[in-house]
């Protein structure tokens, strides 16, 4: 049986829901009889049925038509089935109850509540389990989830828009559009992929941003976090309107980041001015830096993003990829 091909299909199925399943990992599940697909399912929405439940429920409608007993079937799942109750019941319990006798798993779940326990439970109940089929693809697909459970904090991306001469904005200006409309549209998709957008008080006051993800597809909007001790905030501003936000009056970034340790948050996008961006960079909390660079110059009245040339490389970042967006260049640096 070519489980690799089927697992890749499950991974592809899961990917359709990456904006609505978050902050949970995306998971795909396929149930087969011999080489015939009986049913498919995915974790479609945070807080709703997991992939295995959706696939089993669909298979139940075909019993007596496409197969006689669940014992004839094999369940293929991209991530280890959970063995604990959260917003939904344990998937292992549903698999055992169904009568399925063969399970193929892509990657072990790194969550300490699950890791290995789901597989152990299935085996104890007489189910044959095969693991590590396309595991690296599953880990890459859910890199924020795996990072959080490995390092105990969310994956942090810092995003900046820069002129070609390395400037952030003009001194004294309220808002400076540097990059193209297409680049700003790309930022919306970047925001849509994150659990949290974090910014500072100066950005909210000076730029008056909405700082949500304005896209034409269904998403779970990221929560907004404002790091500020300002007392003159305008709560009628677009940033606060109809939004899930939190104001954190804390200057110690280690304490800020630690607040997310025991939450569902797996990814944070930092969008702020040079001071806060550099604080995150210098304290080694940035895992990915994205620079949208325009061809325009702001000149001597512009505010530098960094104090020195090659600051990004000196902080240990390597250029992973470069894209052209009209006349702009999108650069992605990783540690």
Coordinates of C-alpha atoms in Angstrom, one line a residue:
X1 CA 0.0 0.0 0.0
X2 CA 1.3 3.4 -1.0
X3 CA 0.7 5.2 2.3
X4 CA 3.0 8.1 1.3
X5 CA 0.7 9.1 -1.6
X6 CA -2.3 9.0 0.7
X7 CA -0.6 10.8 3.5
X8 CA 0.3 13.6 1.1
X9 CA -3.4 13.8 0.1
X10 CA -4.3 14.1 3.8
X11 CA -1.8 16.9 4.3
X12 CA -3.2 18.7 1.3
X13 CA -6.7 18.3 2.6
X14 CA -5.7 19.7 6.0
X15 CA -4.0 22.8 4.4
X16 CA -7.4 24.1 3.1
X17 CA -8.3 25.0 6.7
X18 CA -5.0 26.6 7.9
X19 CA -6.7 30.0 8.5
X20 CA -9.7 28.6 10.4
X21 CA -8.2 25.8 12.4
X22 CA -5.6 28.0 14.0
X23 CA -4.3 28.2 16.6
X24 CA -4.8 24.4 16.5
X25 CA -2.6 22.4 14.1
X26 CA -4.2 21.5 10.7
X27 CA -4.9 17.8 10.4
X28 CA -6.2 15.7 7.5
X29 CA -7.6 12.2 7.7
X30 CA -8.5 9.5 5.1
X31 CA -10.2 6.2 5.7
X32 CA -9.6 3.5 3.1
X33 CA -10.6 -0.1 2.3
X34 CA -7.8 -1.7 0.4
X35 CA -6.9 0.9 -2.1
X36 CA -10.3 2.6 -2.2
X37 CA -11.0 5.9 -0.3
X38 CA -14.1 5.5 1.8
X39 CA -14.2 8.9 3.4
X40 CA -12.1 12.0 4.2
X41 CA -12.1 14.6 6.9
X42 CA -10.2 17.6 8.2
X43 CA -10.0 19.7 11.3
X44 CA -11.9 22.6 9.7
X45 CA -12.5 25.1 12.5
X46 CA -11.0 25.8 15.9
X47 CA -13.1 24.3 18.7
X48 CA -15.0 22.0 16.3
X49 CA -14.6 18.3 15.4
X50 CA -11.1 17.0 14.7
X51 CA -10.2 15.4 11.4
X52 CA -10.6 11.8 12.6
X53 CA -14.2 12.4 13.9
X54 CA -15.3 14.0 10.6
X55 CA -13.8 11.1 8.6
X56 CA -15.4 8.5 10.8
X57 CA -18.8 10.2 10.8
X58 CA -18.8 10.3 7.0
X59 CA -17.7 6.7 6.8
X60 CA -20.7 5.7 9.0
X61 CA -23.0 6.9 6.2
X62 CA -21.4 4.4 3.8
X63 CA -21.5 1.2 5.9
X64 CA -23.3 -1.6 4.1
X65 CA -22.7 0.2 0.8
X66 CA -18.9 0.6 0.4
X67 CA -17.9 -1.8 3.2
X68 CA -19.4 -4.1 5.7
X69 CA -17.4 -3.5 8.9
X70 CA -15.1 -0.8 10.2
X71 CA -12.6 -3.7 10.9
X72 CA -12.0 -3.8 7.2
X73 CA -10.8 -0.2 7.1
X74 CA -7.5 1.7 7.6
X75 CA -7.4 5.2 9.0
X76 CA -4.7 7.5 7.8
X77 CA -4.1 10.7 9.8
X78 CA -1.5 13.4 9.4
X79 CA -1.0 14.0 13.1
X80 CA -1.2 11.6 16.1
X81 CA -4.8 11.3 17.4
X82 CA -5.4 13.1 20.7
X83 CA -6.0 11.0 23.8
X84 CA -7.4 13.8 26.0
X85 CA -10.5 15.9 26.3
X86 CA -10.2 19.6 25.3
X87 CA -12.9 21.4 23.4
X88 CA -13.7 18.1 21.9
X89 CA -13.5 14.5 23.1
X90 CA -10.5 12.1 22.6
X91 CA -10.1 11.0 19.0
X92 CA -8.5 7.7 20.2
X93 CA -11.8 6.9 21.9
X94 CA -13.8 7.4 18.7
X95 CA -11.3 5.3 16.6
X96 CA -11.5 2.4 19.1
X97 CA -15.2 2.6 19.3
X98 CA -15.6 2.5 15.6
X99 CA -13.8 -0.8 15.3
X100 CA -11.0 0.3 13.0
X101 CA -8.0 -2.0 13.4
X102 CA -5.3 -0.2 11.4
X103 CA -4.1 3.3 11.8
X104 CA -1.3 5.1 9.9
X105 CA 0.1 8.3 11.4
X106 CA 2.2 11.1 9.8
X107 CA 3.9 12.7 12.8
X108 CA 3.7 12.3 16.6
X109 CA 2.0 15.2 18.4
X110 CA 4.6 17.2 20.3
X111 CA 1.9 18.4 22.8
X112 CA 2.9 16.8 26.1
X113 CA -0.8 16.0 26.7
X114 CA -0.7 13.8 23.6
X115 CA 2.8 12.9 22.6
X116 CA 3.0 9.1 22.3
X117 CA -0.1 8.6 24.5
X118 CA -2.5 8.5 21.6
X119 CA -0.5 5.8 19.9
X120 CA 0.0 3.8 23.1
X121 CA -3.8 3.9 23.7
X122 CA -4.6 2.6 20.2
X123 CA -2.0 -0.2 20.6
X124 CA -3.4 -1.2 24.0
X125 CA -6.8 -1.7 22.3
X126 CA -5.5 -4.0 19.7
X127 CA -5.0 -1.5 16.9
X128 CA -2.1 -1.9 14.5
X129 CA -0.3 1.5 14.3
X130 CA 2.3 2.6 11.7
X131 CA 4.0 6.0 12.3
X132 CA 6.3 8.6 10.7
X133 CA 4.9 8.6 7.2
X134 CA 5.8 12.0 5.7
X135 CA 6.5 13.3 9.2
X136 CA 8.7 16.1 8.1
X137 CA 6.0 17.5 5.8
X138 CA 3.5 17.4 8.7
X139 CA 6.0 19.3 10.9
X140 CA 6.7 21.9 8.3
X141 CA 2.9 22.4 7.7
X142 CA 2.4 22.9 11.4
X143 CA 5.7 24.6 12.2
X144 CA 4.3 27.1 14.7
X145 CA 2.6 24.3 16.6
X146 CA 5.7 22.2 16.7
X147 CA 7.9 25.2 17.7
X148 CA 5.6 26.2 20.6
X149 CA 5.6 22.7 22.0
X150 CA 9.4 22.4 21.5
X151 CA 10.6 25.8 22.9
X152 CA 7.7 26.7 25.2
X153 CA 6.9 30.0 23.5
X154 CA 5.2 31.1 20.2
X155 CA 7.1 31.5 16.9
X156 CA 7.7 35.2 16.5
X157 CA 7.9 37.0 13.2
X158 CA 8.9 40.7 13.0
X159 CA 7.7 42.5 9.9
X160 CA 8.9 45.9 8.7
X161 CA 8.4 48.1 5.6
X162 CA 11.6 49.9 4.6
X163 CA 12.8 52.4 2.0
X164 CA 15.8 51.3 -0.1
X165 CA 18.0 53.5 2.2
X166 CA 16.8 51.6 5.3
X167 CA 14.3 54.1 6.7
X168 CA 11.1 53.6 8.6
X169 CA 9.3 56.9 8.2
X170 CA 9.9 60.7 7.9
X171 CA 10.6 62.5 11.2
X172 CA 7.5 64.1 12.6
X173 CA 5.1 62.5 10.0
X174 CA 1.9 60.8 11.2
X175 CA 2.1 58.0 8.6
X176 CA 4.4 57.2 5.8
X177 CA 3.4 54.8 3.0
X178 CA 6.6 53.3 1.8
X179 CA 5.6 50.1 -0.1
X180 CA 3.1 49.5 -2.9
X181 CA -0.5 48.5 -2.6
X182 CA 0.3 44.9 -3.6
X183 CA 2.9 44.6 -0.8
X184 CA 0.3 45.9 1.7
X185 CA -2.1 43.3 0.4
X186 CA 0.5 40.6 0.9
X187 CA 0.9 41.8 4.5
X188 CA -2.9 41.1 5.0
X189 CA -2.2 37.4 4.2
X190 CA 0.7 37.4 6.5
X191 CA -1.4 38.7 9.3
X192 CA -4.1 36.1 8.5
X193 CA -1.6 33.3 9.2
X194 CA -0.8 34.5 12.7
X195 CA -2.6 34.0 16.1
X196 CA -1.5 37.4 17.5
X197 CA -0.5 40.8 16.1
X198 CA 1.7 42.7 18.6
X199 CA 2.5 46.4 18.4
X200 CA 3.4 49.5 20.4
X201 CA 1.7 52.6 21.6
X202 CA 3.5 55.0 19.2
X203 CA 2.4 53.0 16.2
X204 CA -1.2 53.0 17.3
X205 CA -1.2 56.8 18.1
X206 CA 0.9 58.0 15.1
X207 CA -0.3 55.6 12.3
X208 CA -3.9 55.0 13.5
X209 CA -3.9 51.5 12.0
X210 CA -6.7 48.9 12.0
X211 CA -4.1 46.2 12.2
X212 CA -6.4 43.3 11.4
X213 CA -6.3 40.9 8.5
X214 CA -8.3 42.3 5.6
X215 CA -8.6 39.3 3.2
X216 CA -11.4 37.9 1.0
X217 CA -11.4 34.4 2.6
X218 CA -12.6 33.1 5.9
X219 CA -10.1 33.3 8.8
X220 CA -9.9 33.4 12.6
X221 CA -8.8 37.0 13.1
X222 CA -5.6 37.3 15.1
X223 CA -5.8 38.8 18.5
X224 CA -4.3 42.3 18.9
X225 CA -1.7 42.9 21.7
X226 CA -0.7 46.5 22.5
X227 CA 2.4 47.0 24.6
X228 CA 2.0 50.4 26.0
X229 CA 1.9 52.4 29.2
X230 CA 0.2 55.4 27.5
X231 CA -2.7 57.0 29.2
X232 CA -4.0 59.0 26.3
X233 CA -5.2 56.2 24.0
X234 CA -8.2 56.9 21.9
X235 CA -10.4 53.8 22.3
X236 CA -12.6 54.9 19.4
X237 CA -9.6 54.4 17.1
X238 CA -9.8 51.7 14.4
X239 CA -7.3 49.5 16.3
X240 CA -9.7 49.0 19.1
X241 CA -13.0 49.0 17.2
X242 CA -14.9 45.6 17.2
X243 CA -11.6 43.8 18.0
X244 CA -10.3 41.2 20.4
X245 CA -7.4 43.1 22.0
X246 CA -5.4 43.3 25.1
X247 CA -3.2 46.1 26.5
X248 CA -0.1 44.9 28.3
X249 CA 1.7 47.5 30.5
X250 CA 5.0 45.6 30.7
X251 CA 8.4 46.6 29.5
X252 CA 10.2 43.4 30.2
X253 CA 9.9 41.4 27.0
X254 CA 10.8 38.1 28.6
X255 CA 7.7 38.5 30.8
X256 CA 5.6 39.5 27.8
X257 CA 6.6 36.4 25.8
X258 CA 6.2 34.2 28.9
X259 CA 2.5 35.2 29.2
X260 CA 1.8 33.1 26.1
X261 CA 3.5 29.9 27.5
X262 CA 0.3 28.3 28.7
X263 CA -2.1 29.6 26.1
X264 CA -3.2 28.3 22.7
X265 CA -1.1 31.0 20.9
X266 CA 1.6 29.5 18.7
X267 CA 2.5 32.5 16.5
X268 CA 3.0 36.2 16.9
X269 CA 3.5 38.9 14.3
X270 CA 5.3 42.0 15.6
X271 CA 4.4 45.1 13.6
X272 CA 5.9 48.2 15.3
X273 CA 8.3 51.0 15.0
X274 CA 12.1 50.8 15.1
X275 CA 12.4 50.9 18.9
X276 CA 10.1 47.9 19.7
X277 CA 11.3 45.9 16.7
X278 CA 14.9 46.3 17.7
X279 CA 14.1 45.4 21.3
X280 CA 12.6 42.1 20.1
X281 CA 15.6 41.5 17.8
X282 CA 18.3 42.4 20.3
X283 CA 16.7 40.2 23.0
X284 CA 16.7 37.3 20.6
X285 CA 13.0 36.8 20.4
X286 CA 12.6 37.0 16.7
X287 CA 12.6 33.7 14.7
X288 CA 11.8 35.2 11.3
X289 CA 12.3 38.8 10.0
X290 CA 10.3 39.9 6.9
X291 CA 11.3 43.1 5.2
X292 CA 9.2 44.7 2.5
X293 CA 11.7 47.1 0.8
X294 CA 10.6 49.7 -1.7
X295 CA 12.8 51.5 -4.3
X296 CA 12.1 54.9 -2.9
X297 CA 14.4 56.9 -0.6
X298 CA 13.4 58.9 2.4
X299 CA 16.7 60.6 2.7
X300 CA 18.2 62.4 5.7
X301 CA 14.8 63.2 7.3
X302 CA 14.0 59.5 7.5
X303 CA 14.3 57.4 10.7
X304 CA 16.7 54.5 10.4
X305 CA 15.4 51.0 11.1
X306 CA 18.8 49.9 12.3
X307 CA 21.8 51.8 13.7
X308 CA 24.4 50.0 11.6
X309 CA 24.8 48.3 8.2
X310 CA 24.4 44.6 8.1
X311 CA 22.5 44.7 11.5
X312 CA 20.3 41.8 10.4
X313 CA 23.1 39.5 9.5
X314 CA 25.1 40.5 12.6
X315 CA 22.1 39.3 14.7
X316 CA 22.5 35.8 13.2
X317 CA 19.8 36.0 10.5
X318 CA 20.3 34.4 7.0
X319 CA 18.4 35.4 3.9
X320 CA 16.0 32.5 3.2
X321 CA 14.1 33.9 0.2
X322 CA 13.5 37.0 -1.9
X323 CA 10.4 37.9 -3.9
X324 CA 9.5 40.7 -6.2
X325 CA 6.1 42.4 -5.5
X326 CA 5.8 44.9 -8.3
X327 CA 8.7 47.3 -7.7
X328 CA 9.1 46.2 -4.1
X329 CA 11.3 43.4 -2.8
X330 CA 10.1 41.0 0.0
X331 CA 13.0 39.5 1.9
X332 CA 12.6 36.7 4.5
X333 CA 15.3 36.2 7.0
X334 CA 15.4 33.2 9.4
X335 CA 17.7 32.3 12.4

